Coordinates of C-alpha atoms and ligand atoms in Angstrom, one line a residue:
M863 CA -25.4 -26.4 91.5
L864 CA -28.3 -24.7 92.9
Q865 CA -28.4 -27.2 95.7
G866 CA -24.9 -26.5 96.4
V867 CA -25.6 -22.8 96.8
F868 CA -28.5 -23.7 98.9
V869 CA -26.5 -25.7 101.4
V870 CA -23.8 -22.9 101.5
L871 CA -26.4 -20.5 102.5
F872 CA -28.1 -22.6 104.7
V873 CA -24.9 -23.5 106.8
L874 CA -24.0 -19.9 106.5
D875 CA -27.5 -18.7 108.0
L876 CA -26.8 -21.5 111.0
A877 CA -23.2 -20.1 111.5
L878 CA -24.5 -16.5 111.5
R879 CA -27.0 -17.3 114.1
S880 CA -24.4 -19.1 116.5
V881 CA -22.1 -16.0 116.2
G882 CA -25.3 -14.0 116.9
G883 CA -25.7 -15.8 120.1
S884 CA -28.3 -18.6 119.4
T885 CA -27.0 -22.1 120.6
I886 CA -28.1 -24.6 118.1
G887 CA -28.3 -27.9 120.0
L888 CA -28.3 -31.3 118.5
R889 CA -31.8 -31.9 119.3
S890 CA -33.1 -28.4 117.9
W891 CA -35.2 -27.5 114.9
P892 CA -32.3 -26.2 112.8
A893 CA -30.4 -29.5 113.4
L894 CA -33.5 -31.4 112.0
G895 CA -33.7 -29.0 109.2
S896 CA -30.2 -29.9 108.6
V897 CA -30.8 -33.3 108.4
V898 CA -33.5 -32.7 105.9
V899 CA -30.9 -30.6 103.8
L900 CA -28.6 -33.7 103.9
V901 CA -31.6 -36.0 102.8
A902 CA -32.1 -33.4 100.1
C903 CA -28.5 -33.3 99.0
A904 CA -28.7 -37.1 98.8
A905 CA -31.5 -36.8 96.7
A906 CA -30.1 -34.4 94.4
V907 CA -27.2 -36.7 94.0
L908 CA -29.4 -39.8 93.4
L909 CA -32.0 -38.3 91.3
R910 CA -29.2 -37.4 88.5
A911 CA -29.6 -40.7 87.1
D912 CA -30.8 -40.9 83.4
R913 CA -33.8 -43.2 84.1
V914 CA -35.4 -41.1 86.8
P915 CA -38.5 -39.0 85.4
A916 CA -37.9 -35.4 85.2
W917 CA -40.3 -34.2 87.9
A918 CA -38.6 -36.2 90.5
I919 CA -35.7 -33.7 90.7
G920 CA -38.3 -31.2 92.1
V921 CA -38.4 -33.1 95.4
V922 CA -35.0 -31.7 96.1
P923 CA -36.2 -28.0 96.3
V924 CA -39.2 -29.1 98.2
L925 CA -37.2 -30.7 100.7
D926 CA -35.1 -27.6 100.9
L927 CA -38.3 -25.3 101.7
A928 CA -39.2 -28.0 104.5
A929 CA -35.6 -28.0 106.0
L930 CA -36.0 -23.9 106.0
G931 CA -39.6 -24.2 107.5
L932 CA -38.1 -26.6 110.4
S933 CA -34.8 -24.5 110.7
R934 CA -37.1 -21.2 111.4
L935 CA -38.9 -22.8 114.2
D936 CA -36.4 -22.0 116.8
S937 CA -36.8 -18.4 116.3
L938 CA -39.4 -16.4 115.0
T939 CA -37.1 -13.8 113.9
S940 CA -34.9 -15.9 111.9
G941 CA -34.0 -14.5 108.4
A942 CA -33.5 -18.0 106.9
G943 CA -36.7 -17.7 105.3
V944 CA -35.2 -15.4 102.9
L945 CA -33.1 -18.5 101.4
A946 CA -36.3 -19.9 100.3
V947 CA -35.8 -17.8 97.2
V948 CA -33.4 -20.5 96.1
P949 CA -35.7 -23.4 95.9
A950 CA -37.9 -21.3 94.3
L951 CA -35.9 -20.1 91.4
W952 CA -35.0 -23.9 91.1
L953 CA -38.5 -25.1 90.6
G954 CA -39.4 -21.9 88.4
R955 CA -36.3 -22.5 86.4
Q956 CA -36.8 -26.3 86.0
F957 CA -40.8 -26.7 85.7
G958 CA -41.9 -23.1 84.6
R959 CA -45.3 -21.9 85.8
T960 CA -46.1 -25.3 87.3
G961 CA -43.0 -25.0 89.3
A962 CA -43.8 -21.9 90.4
A963 CA -47.2 -22.8 91.6
V964 CA -45.3 -25.8 93.5
A965 CA -42.8 -23.4 95.1
V966 CA -45.7 -21.3 96.3
L967 CA -47.7 -24.3 97.5
S968 CA -44.5 -25.8 99.2
A969 CA -43.8 -22.4 100.9
L970 CA -47.3 -22.2 102.3
L971 CA -47.5 -26.0 103.5
L972 CA -43.7 -26.5 104.6
L973 CA -42.1 -23.2 105.2
V974 CA -45.1 -21.1 106.6
T975 CA -47.6 -23.6 108.1
P976 CA -45.3 -24.9 110.8
G977 CA -44.2 -21.6 112.0
L978 CA -47.7 -20.5 112.1
L979 CA -48.7 -23.9 114.0
Y980 CA -45.9 -23.4 116.3
F981 CA -46.0 -19.8 117.1
G982 CA -49.3 -19.2 116.7
V983 CA -51.1 -16.6 114.2
G984 CA -49.7 -13.5 115.7
G985 CA -50.2 -10.2 113.6
I986 CA -46.2 -10.2 112.6
T987 CA -46.3 -13.8 112.1
L988 CA -48.9 -13.8 109.8
S989 CA -47.5 -10.8 107.8
R990 CA -44.3 -12.1 107.6
A991 CA -45.5 -15.5 106.5
L992 CA -47.5 -14.2 103.7
L993 CA -44.7 -11.9 102.5
L994 CA -42.3 -15.0 102.3
V995 CA -45.0 -16.8 100.2
V996 CA -45.3 -13.7 97.8
V997 CA -41.4 -13.6 97.7
V998 CA -41.1 -17.3 96.8
G999 CA -44.0 -16.9 94.2
W1000 CA -42.4 -13.6 92.9
S1001 CA -38.9 -15.3 92.6
A1002 CA -40.2 -18.2 91.0
L1003 CA -42.4 -16.4 88.3
A1004 CA -39.7 -13.7 87.7
I1005 CA -37.1 -16.6 86.5
V1006 CA -40.1 -18.3 84.6
S1007 CA -40.7 -15.0 82.6
A1008 CA -36.7 -14.5 82.2
L1009 CA -36.4 -17.9 81.1
E1010 CA -39.5 -17.4 78.6
R1011 CA -38.1 -14.3 77.3
A1012 CA -34.8 -15.8 76.9
R1013 CA -36.0 -18.7 75.1
A1014 CA -38.1 -16.6 72.8
G1015 CA -34.9 -14.8 72.1
W1016 CA -32.9 -17.8 71.4
D1017 CA -35.9 -19.5 69.2
E1018 CA -35.8 -16.0 67.2
A1019 CA -31.9 -16.3 67.1
E1020 CA -32.3 -19.9 65.8
R1021 CA -34.8 -19.0 63.2
G1022 CA -32.4 -16.4 61.9
R1023 CA -29.3 -18.9 62.0
V1024 CA -31.5 -21.3 60.1
E1025 CA -32.8 -18.8 57.6
L1026 CA -29.2 -17.5 57.2
A1027 CA -27.8 -20.9 56.7
A1028 CA -30.6 -21.5 53.9
A1029 CA -29.7 -18.0 52.4
L1030 CA -26.1 -18.9 52.3
E1031 CA -26.6 -22.4 50.9
T1032 CA -29.0 -20.8 48.1
I1033 CA -26.2 -18.1 47.3
E1034 CA -23.6 -21.0 47.2
H1035 CA -25.9 -23.2 44.8
Q1036 CA -26.3 -20.1 42.6
R1037 CA -22.6 -19.5 42.6
R1038 CA -21.9 -23.0 41.5
V1039 CA -24.7 -22.5 38.8
D1040 CA -23.3 -19.5 37.7
E1041 CA -19.7 -20.8 37.7
A1042 CA -20.8 -23.9 35.7
I1043 CA -22.7 -21.5 32.9
L1044 CA -19.7 -19.1 32.7
D1045 CA -17.4 -22.2 32.3
T1046 CA -19.8 -23.5 29.4
V1047 CA -19.7 -20.5 27.2
D1048 CA -17.3 -20.4 24.7
V1049 CA -16.2 -16.7 25.6
G1050 CA -13.5 -15.5 27.9
L1051 CA -14.9 -13.5 30.9
V1052 CA -13.4 -11.3 33.2
L1053 CA -14.7 -9.2 36.3
L1054 CA -12.7 -6.2 37.6
D1055 CA -13.1 -4.2 40.7
G1056 CA -13.1 -0.5 40.7
E1057 CA -9.3 -0.3 41.2
G1058 CA -8.7 -2.6 38.3
T1059 CA -7.9 -5.9 40.3
Y1060 CA -9.2 -9.1 38.8
Q1061 CA -12.0 -10.5 40.8
A1062 CA -13.0 -13.4 38.7
M1063 CA -12.6 -15.0 35.3
N1064 CA -14.1 -18.1 33.6
R1065 CA -12.1 -21.3 32.6
R1066 CA -12.1 -20.0 28.9
H1067 CA -10.3 -16.8 30.0
Q1068 CA -7.7 -18.9 31.9
A1069 CA -6.9 -20.4 28.9
F1070 CA -6.5 -17.1 27.0
M1071 CA -4.3 -15.9 30.1
R1072 CA -2.1 -18.7 29.8
L1073 CA -1.4 -17.7 26.1
G1074 CA -0.9 -14.1 26.7
Y1075 CA 0.9 -14.2 30.0
P1076 CA 2.9 -17.7 29.9
D1077 CA 5.1 -16.2 32.7
G1078 CA 2.1 -15.6 35.0
H1079 CA -0.1 -12.3 35.8
A1080 CA -0.1 -10.4 38.8
G1081 CA -4.0 -9.7 38.6
R1082 CA -4.0 -6.0 37.8
A1083 CA -5.5 -4.6 34.7
G1084 CA -3.4 -3.3 31.7
Q1085 CA -0.4 -5.9 32.6
L1086 CA 1.7 -6.0 29.2
G1087 CA 2.4 -9.5 27.8
A1088 CA 2.0 -11.2 24.6
V1089 CA -0.8 -8.9 23.5
Y1090 CA -0.8 -7.4 20.2
A1091 CA -3.1 -4.8 18.0
E1092 CA -5.1 -5.8 15.2
D1093 CA -2.4 -6.0 12.9
G1094 CA -1.2 -9.1 14.8
A1095 CA 2.3 -7.4 15.4
T1096 CA 2.4 -4.2 17.3
P1097 CA 2.5 -4.7 21.0
L1098 CA -0.1 -2.8 22.7
E1099 CA 0.9 -0.2 25.1
H1100 CA -0.6 -0.1 28.8
E1101 CA -3.2 2.5 28.0
D1102 CA -4.5 0.4 25.0
M1103 CA -4.9 -2.8 27.0
P1104 CA -8.8 -3.8 27.1
T1105 CA -8.6 -4.1 30.8
Y1106 CA -6.9 -0.9 31.4
R1107 CA -9.4 0.8 29.4
A1108 CA -12.5 -0.8 31.1
S1109 CA -10.8 -0.1 34.5
Q1110 CA -11.0 3.7 33.4
G1111 CA -14.6 3.4 32.9
E1112 CA -14.5 3.0 29.2
E1113 CA -17.4 0.9 27.5
F1114 CA -16.6 -0.5 24.0
D1115 CA -17.4 -3.3 21.8
D1116 CA -15.6 -5.2 19.0
C1117 CA -11.8 -4.0 20.0
R1118 CA -9.6 -6.7 18.2
I1119 CA -6.5 -8.0 19.7
W1120 CA -4.2 -10.9 19.2
I1121 CA -2.5 -12.8 22.0
G1122 CA 0.3 -15.3 22.0
H1123 CA 3.9 -15.2 20.9
D1124 CA 3.6 -18.0 18.5
P1125 CA 1.8 -17.2 15.3
R1126 CA 1.0 -21.0 15.0
T1127 CA -1.1 -21.0 18.2
S1128 CA -1.9 -17.0 18.8
R1129 CA -5.6 -16.4 18.9
A1130 CA -7.6 -13.1 17.6
L1131 CA -10.0 -12.0 20.1
S1132 CA -12.9 -9.4 20.0
V1133 CA -13.1 -7.6 23.2
S1134 CA -16.2 -5.8 24.7
A1135 CA -16.5 -4.1 28.0
R1136 CA -19.0 -2.8 30.1
S1137 CA -18.9 -0.8 33.3
V1138 CA -20.5 -1.8 36.6
R1139 CA -22.0 0.9 38.7
D1140 CA -23.7 1.1 42.1
E1141 CA -27.2 2.5 42.9
H1142 CA -25.7 5.8 43.1
G1143 CA -23.9 5.5 39.4
T1144 CA -20.6 5.3 40.9
F1145 CA -18.2 3.0 39.1
T1146 CA -17.4 -0.1 40.8
G1147 CA -15.7 -2.5 38.4
A1148 CA -15.9 -3.7 34.8
A1149 CA -16.8 -6.8 32.8
L1150 CA -15.1 -8.0 29.7
A1151 CA -16.0 -10.4 27.3
Y1152 CA -13.5 -11.9 25.0
N1153 CA -14.7 -13.7 21.9
D1154 CA -12.2 -15.7 20.0
V1155 CA -12.4 -14.5 16.2
T1156 CA -9.4 -16.1 14.8
D1157 CA -11.1 -18.1 12.0
F1158 CA -13.2 -14.9 11.2
M1159 CA -9.7 -12.7 10.9
Q1160 CA -8.1 -15.5 9.0
A1161 CA -10.9 -15.6 6.7
L1162 CA -10.8 -11.9 6.2
R1163 CA -7.2 -12.1 5.3
V1164 CA -7.8 -14.9 2.8
K1165 CA -10.8 -13.1 1.2
D1166 CA -8.7 -9.8 0.9
E1167 CA -5.7 -11.8 -0.6
F1168 CA -8.0 -13.5 -2.7
I1169 CA -9.7 -10.2 -4.0
A1170 CA -6.4 -8.4 -4.5
S1171 CA -4.9 -11.3 -6.5
V1172 CA -8.0 -11.7 -8.6
S1173 CA -8.1 -8.0 -9.2
H1174 CA -4.7 -7.6 -10.3
E1175 CA -5.1 -10.5 -12.7
L1176 CA -8.3 -9.1 -14.3
R1177 CA -6.7 -5.6 -14.7
T1178 CA -4.3 -6.7 -17.3
P1179 CA -6.6 -8.3 -19.7
L1180 CA -9.3 -5.2 -19.0
T1181 CA -6.6 -2.8 -20.0
S1182 CA -5.9 -4.2 -23.1
I1183 CA -9.7 -4.6 -24.1
T1184 CA -10.1 -1.0 -23.2
G1185 CA -7.2 0.0 -25.4
Y1186 CA -8.2 -2.2 -28.5
V1187 CA -12.1 -1.1 -28.3
S1188 CA -10.9 2.6 -28.2
I1189 CA -8.5 2.2 -31.4
L1190 CA -11.4 0.3 -33.1
L1191 CA -13.8 3.0 -32.1
E1192 CA -11.6 5.6 -33.7
R1193 CA -11.8 4.0 -37.3
E1194 CA -14.2 5.5 -39.6
D1195 CA -14.8 2.4 -42.0
L1196 CA -16.9 0.5 -39.4
P1197 CA -20.4 -0.1 -40.0
R1198 CA -22.8 1.9 -37.7
Q1199 CA -24.1 -1.3 -36.4
V1200 CA -20.7 -2.3 -35.4
V1201 CA -19.8 0.9 -33.9
A1202 CA -22.9 0.6 -31.8
Q1203 CA -22.0 -2.9 -30.5
L1204 CA -18.6 -1.7 -29.6
E1205 CA -19.9 1.0 -27.8
V1206 CA -21.7 -1.4 -25.5
V1207 CA -18.4 -3.3 -25.3
D1208 CA -16.7 -0.3 -24.3
R1209 CA -19.3 0.9 -21.6
N1210 CA -19.3 -2.6 -20.0
T1211 CA -15.8 -2.6 -19.8
D1212 CA -15.5 0.6 -18.5
R1213 CA -18.1 -0.8 -15.7
L1214 CA -15.9 -3.8 -15.3
R1215 CA -13.0 -1.7 -14.8
R1216 CA -14.4 0.6 -12.2
L1217 CA -15.5 -2.7 -10.3
V1218 CA -12.0 -4.2 -10.4
A1219 CA -10.5 -0.7 -9.1
D1220 CA -13.1 -0.7 -6.3
L1221 CA -12.2 -4.3 -5.3
L1222 CA -8.6 -3.6 -5.5
H1223 CA -9.1 -0.4 -3.4
T1224 CA -11.1 -2.3 -0.8
A1225 CA -8.3 -5.1 -0.5
E1226 CA -5.4 -2.2 -0.3
T1227 CA -7.0 0.4 2.2
D1228 CA -8.0 -2.3 4.6
E1229 CA -4.2 -3.0 5.0
R1230 CA -3.0 0.7 5.6
P1231 CA -4.4 4.2 5.6
M1232 CA -5.5 5.7 2.0
H1233 CA -3.1 7.9 0.2
V1234 CA -4.5 11.0 -1.1
V1235 CA -2.6 13.5 -3.1
R1236 CA -4.2 16.8 -2.5
A1237 CA -4.1 19.9 -4.7
R1238 CA -5.8 23.0 -5.5
T1239 CA -9.1 22.3 -7.3
D1240 CA -12.2 23.7 -8.2
F1241 CA -14.8 21.5 -6.6
T1242 CA -17.5 22.8 -8.5
D1243 CA -15.6 21.4 -11.7
I1244 CA -15.5 18.0 -10.2
V1245 CA -19.4 18.1 -9.4
R1246 CA -20.3 19.4 -12.9
E1247 CA -18.3 16.7 -14.5
A1248 CA -20.1 14.3 -12.6
V1249 CA -23.4 15.4 -13.2
G1250 CA -22.6 15.7 -16.8
A1251 CA -21.7 11.8 -16.7
A1252 CA -24.5 10.7 -14.8
T1253 CA -27.2 12.9 -17.1
P1254 CA -27.8 10.1 -19.6
A1255 CA -28.2 7.6 -17.1
A1256 CA -30.7 9.8 -15.0
S1257 CA -32.7 10.7 -18.2
S1258 CA -33.2 7.2 -19.6
A1259 CA -34.6 6.3 -15.8
G1260 CA -36.7 9.2 -16.4
L1261 CA -35.5 11.2 -13.5
D1262 CA -35.0 14.9 -12.8
L1263 CA -31.6 15.9 -12.1
R1264 CA -30.7 18.9 -10.8
L1265 CA -27.2 21.0 -9.6
E1266 CA -27.3 23.9 -7.1
A1267 CA -23.4 25.1 -7.1
P1268 CA -21.5 28.3 -6.8
D1269 CA -19.5 29.2 -10.1
T1270 CA -16.4 28.0 -8.6
L1271 CA -15.6 26.5 -5.2
P1272 CA -11.6 26.3 -4.8
A1273 CA -10.7 23.4 -2.3
V1274 CA -7.4 21.4 -1.5
V1275 CA -8.4 17.8 -2.2
D1276 CA -7.3 14.7 -4.1
R1277 CA -9.4 15.6 -7.5
Q1278 CA -9.4 11.9 -8.7
R1279 CA -10.7 10.7 -5.3
M1280 CA -13.3 13.4 -4.8
A1281 CA -14.5 12.7 -8.4
Q1282 CA -15.2 9.0 -7.1
V1283 CA -16.9 10.1 -4.2
V1284 CA -19.3 12.3 -6.1
D1285 CA -19.8 9.6 -8.8
N1286 CA -20.6 7.0 -6.4
L1287 CA -23.2 9.2 -4.4
L1288 CA -24.7 10.2 -7.7
S1289 CA -24.9 6.9 -9.4
N1290 CA -26.5 5.4 -6.0
A1291 CA -29.1 8.3 -6.1
V1292 CA -29.9 7.4 -9.8
K1293 CA -29.6 3.9 -9.1
Y1294 CA -32.0 3.7 -6.1
T1295 CA -34.6 6.3 -7.2
P1296 CA -37.6 4.9 -9.4
A1297 CA -38.7 6.7 -12.6
G1298 CA -40.3 10.1 -12.1
G1299 CA -38.1 10.7 -9.1
R1300 CA -35.6 13.8 -8.4
V1301 CA -32.0 13.9 -7.7
R1302 CA -30.5 17.2 -6.5
I1303 CA -26.9 17.8 -5.9
C1304 CA -26.1 21.0 -3.8
L1305 CA -22.7 22.3 -3.2
G1306 CA -21.9 25.1 -0.9
V1307 CA -19.7 26.2 2.2
D1308 CA -20.4 25.8 5.7
G1309 CA -17.8 27.6 7.9
D1310 CA -14.5 26.3 7.1
R1311 CA -16.1 23.3 5.3
L1312 CA -17.2 22.3 2.0
D1313 CA -20.7 21.1 2.0
L1314 CA -22.0 18.6 -0.4
A1315 CA -25.5 16.9 -0.3
V1316 CA -27.1 14.6 -2.8
S1317 CA -30.7 14.0 -2.2
D1318 CA -33.0 11.7 -4.0
T1319 CA -36.7 10.7 -3.9
G1320 CA -35.8 7.0 -4.0
I1321 CA -36.6 3.8 -2.0
G1322 CA -34.9 5.2 1.2
I1323 CA -33.0 2.9 3.8
E1324 CA -34.4 1.4 7.0
A1325 CA -33.2 2.7 10.1
G1326 CA -31.4 -0.7 11.2
D1327 CA -29.4 -0.9 8.0
R1328 CA -28.2 2.7 8.1
A1329 CA -25.6 1.9 10.9
R1330 CA -23.9 -0.7 8.6
L1331 CA -24.2 1.2 5.3
F1332 CA -20.5 2.2 5.0
T1333 CA -19.4 -1.5 5.9
R1334 CA -17.8 -3.4 2.8
F1335 CA -20.1 -5.5 1.1
F1336 CA -23.0 -4.5 2.7
R1337 CA -26.3 -4.2 1.0
A1338 CA -29.4 -2.9 2.4
R1339 CA -32.7 -5.3 2.4
H1340 CA -34.4 -3.1 0.3
A1341 CA -31.9 -2.9 -2.6
E1342 CA -31.4 -6.7 -2.3
E1343 CA -35.3 -7.3 -2.5
Q1344 CA -35.6 -4.9 -5.3
S1345 CA -32.9 -6.9 -7.3
I1346 CA -31.2 -3.5 -7.9
Q1347 CA -27.5 -4.3 -9.0
G1348 CA -24.4 -3.7 -6.7
V1349 CA -21.8 -5.2 -4.8
G1350 CA -21.8 -2.8 -1.6
L1351 CA -18.3 -1.5 -2.0
G1352 CA -19.0 2.3 -3.2
L1353 CA -19.8 3.7 0.1
S1354 CA -17.2 2.2 2.1
I1355 CA -14.8 3.5 -0.5
T1356 CA -16.7 6.8 -0.5
R1357 CA -16.2 7.1 3.4
S1358 CA -12.7 6.3 3.5
I1359 CA -11.9 8.9 0.8
V1360 CA -14.0 11.4 2.9
E1361 CA -12.3 10.5 5.9
S1362 CA -8.9 10.7 4.6
H1363 CA -9.5 14.2 3.8
G1364 CA -10.5 14.8 7.4
G1365 CA -14.2 14.9 6.7
R1366 CA -17.3 13.1 7.4
I1367 CA -20.3 11.6 5.8
E1368 CA -23.8 11.2 6.9
V1369 CA -27.0 9.9 5.7
E1370 CA -30.7 11.1 6.5
S1371 CA -33.4 8.6 5.0
E1372 CA -36.9 7.8 5.2
V1373 CA -38.3 4.5 3.5
G1374 CA -40.2 5.2 0.3
Q1375 CA -39.6 8.9 0.8
G1376 CA -35.8 9.1 -0.2
S1377 CA -32.3 9.8 1.1
T1378 CA -29.7 12.4 1.6
F1379 CA -26.0 11.7 1.8
R1380 CA -24.1 14.7 3.0
V1381 CA -20.2 15.3 2.9
R1382 CA -18.4 17.8 4.9
I1383 CA -14.9 18.2 4.4
P1384 CA -12.2 21.1 5.6
L1385 CA -11.8 23.4 2.5
D1386 CA -8.0 24.1 3.7
V1387 CA -8.0 27.0 1.4
E1388 CA -8.9 30.8 2.1
Q1389 CA -12.6 31.2 0.9
P1390 CA -13.5 34.6 -0.5
A1391 CA -16.8 35.5 1.3
R1392 CA -19.3 34.6 -1.3
P1393 CA -23.2 34.0 -1.2
V1394 CA -23.5 30.1 -1.5
Ligands
LIG2494 P1 -23.9 -0.8 -4.1 O1 -24.7 0.4 -4.5 O2 -23.2 -1.2 -5.0 O3 -24.7 -1.8 -3.4 P2 -23.0 1.2 -2.0 O4 -21.7 0.9 -1.2 O5 -22.7 2.0 -3.0 O6 -23.1 -0.6 -2.8 O7 -24.3 1.1 -1.3 C1 -24.4 0.1 -0.1 C2 -26.1 0.0 0.1 O8 -26.5 1.2 0.5 C3 -26.7 -0.3 -1.3 O9 -26.6 -1.7 -1.7 C4 -28.1 0.2 -1.3 O10 -28.9 -0.7 -0.4 C5 -28.1 1.4 0.1 N1 -27.8 2.7 -0.8 C6 -26.8 3.6 -1.0 N2 -27.2 4.8 -1.4 C7 -28.6 4.4 -1.4 C8 -29.7 5.6 -1.9 N3 -29.3 6.9 -2.5 N4 -31.2 5.2 -1.7 C9 -31.2 4.0 -1.2 N5 -30.2 3.1 -0.6 C10 -29.0 3.4 -0.9

């Protein structure tokens, strides 16, 4: 292409010179120069063949420079020398710094020297000639340096492209690994964006979705479908849907739901959610995990049914044993030894009766909220009775049992249930305190709440166990290790009674130092101002 440009400019120069008045004859220097240009053109065409060595193409611009040298010989003032820039650019572009050197050398020998020999070394001629060589050299070097910079840029860009491709490949590989891992786990996983749109889910969750949304899902959090509450029957409201709650930034664990219309195929899921936030703490989405707990839920149901039916079956014979034992104990004609033995039977029957009552209670209250019948009662009376009942056990265990309570403390509570609360806390304090220890019960009023604290100097409860203390059948490690008898129901029943009165139960404890269980419930009656 450069040869084409050169030919056009060369012809233009000749034409302009003719227009300017010069006559260019067939036997003139410019005509000879034109012949050389034609030779250069022919060489340019021929040297395009593949087998020709790369340097050979350099002959063409050198011939161009020679043609220019010849065409300048008819007039010292010809501007044709400027065209030398074209072959200089060509040489520089093609062969780099070597090409620039060849351009300068060719300009000196072929372009300038013939003129100097022909016209003689006049002042102007020499300066023009040298200027021409400088321009040629500068042009060649300019393109060399431009090309070098461009090449450096290309290399940089290429390196960047290669690194980017490698990074993309790594990310893609990691994505496939993550996908494989997420598909392997037996937990449904969902990722929501900040607007509550589904971003991704694993294969396990796709199966859950088919069950919960047989007619399809629009990919937005909170869509209603065959999704039910923990009872397996109440359809979930939009606001209660785990995805909706998570999309509002809520974090939770063990939210139990059922999915699926058909009870034979429906599954129980335990859902956890965590928020995703950016580096500024702004909510950008949520991740949810759905754990299949169907077998666990069914096992719980079976266990509760079993407990309920066994407890019912035990209650009838127990009632009859209690009845006959008390009839026997009323007799006056029994030997003392028999009475003592009957009293042992009576005590143990009473223990059994309480245990059965606890089991029944547990099985029943799990299904529905506890029913309490409140009435105005003197709470001090309840506590006094409980202390009276616990005193024999406390003394035989070598414990110092003390009560601090106002003379009366009216409260609107379920007397029987509250007696059970005080009994449970007190019997635990006695049971878990070694001989020589102290048990204290403090009853008072804190604002509009009744405040009952049962403290002991017993074995204490480890911090890790405290959170699960009120869970059914839970027994702390220390109690198990020391083989202290119990089934782990008392505190769970105690809590449900307290909560059904709108109250709270808390525990403070230190291993080896003792524990304090504190119950606060609304009094619901006007209290006369009294010192507590
Ligand atoms: P149980 O006493 O029949 O095991 P509870 O539900 O009453 O069941 O208590 C649950 C667990 O809490 C007990 O097993 C025991 O480990 C722990 N605990 C309860 N009260 C105390 C206490 N006062 N001191 C130390 N541990 C206690």
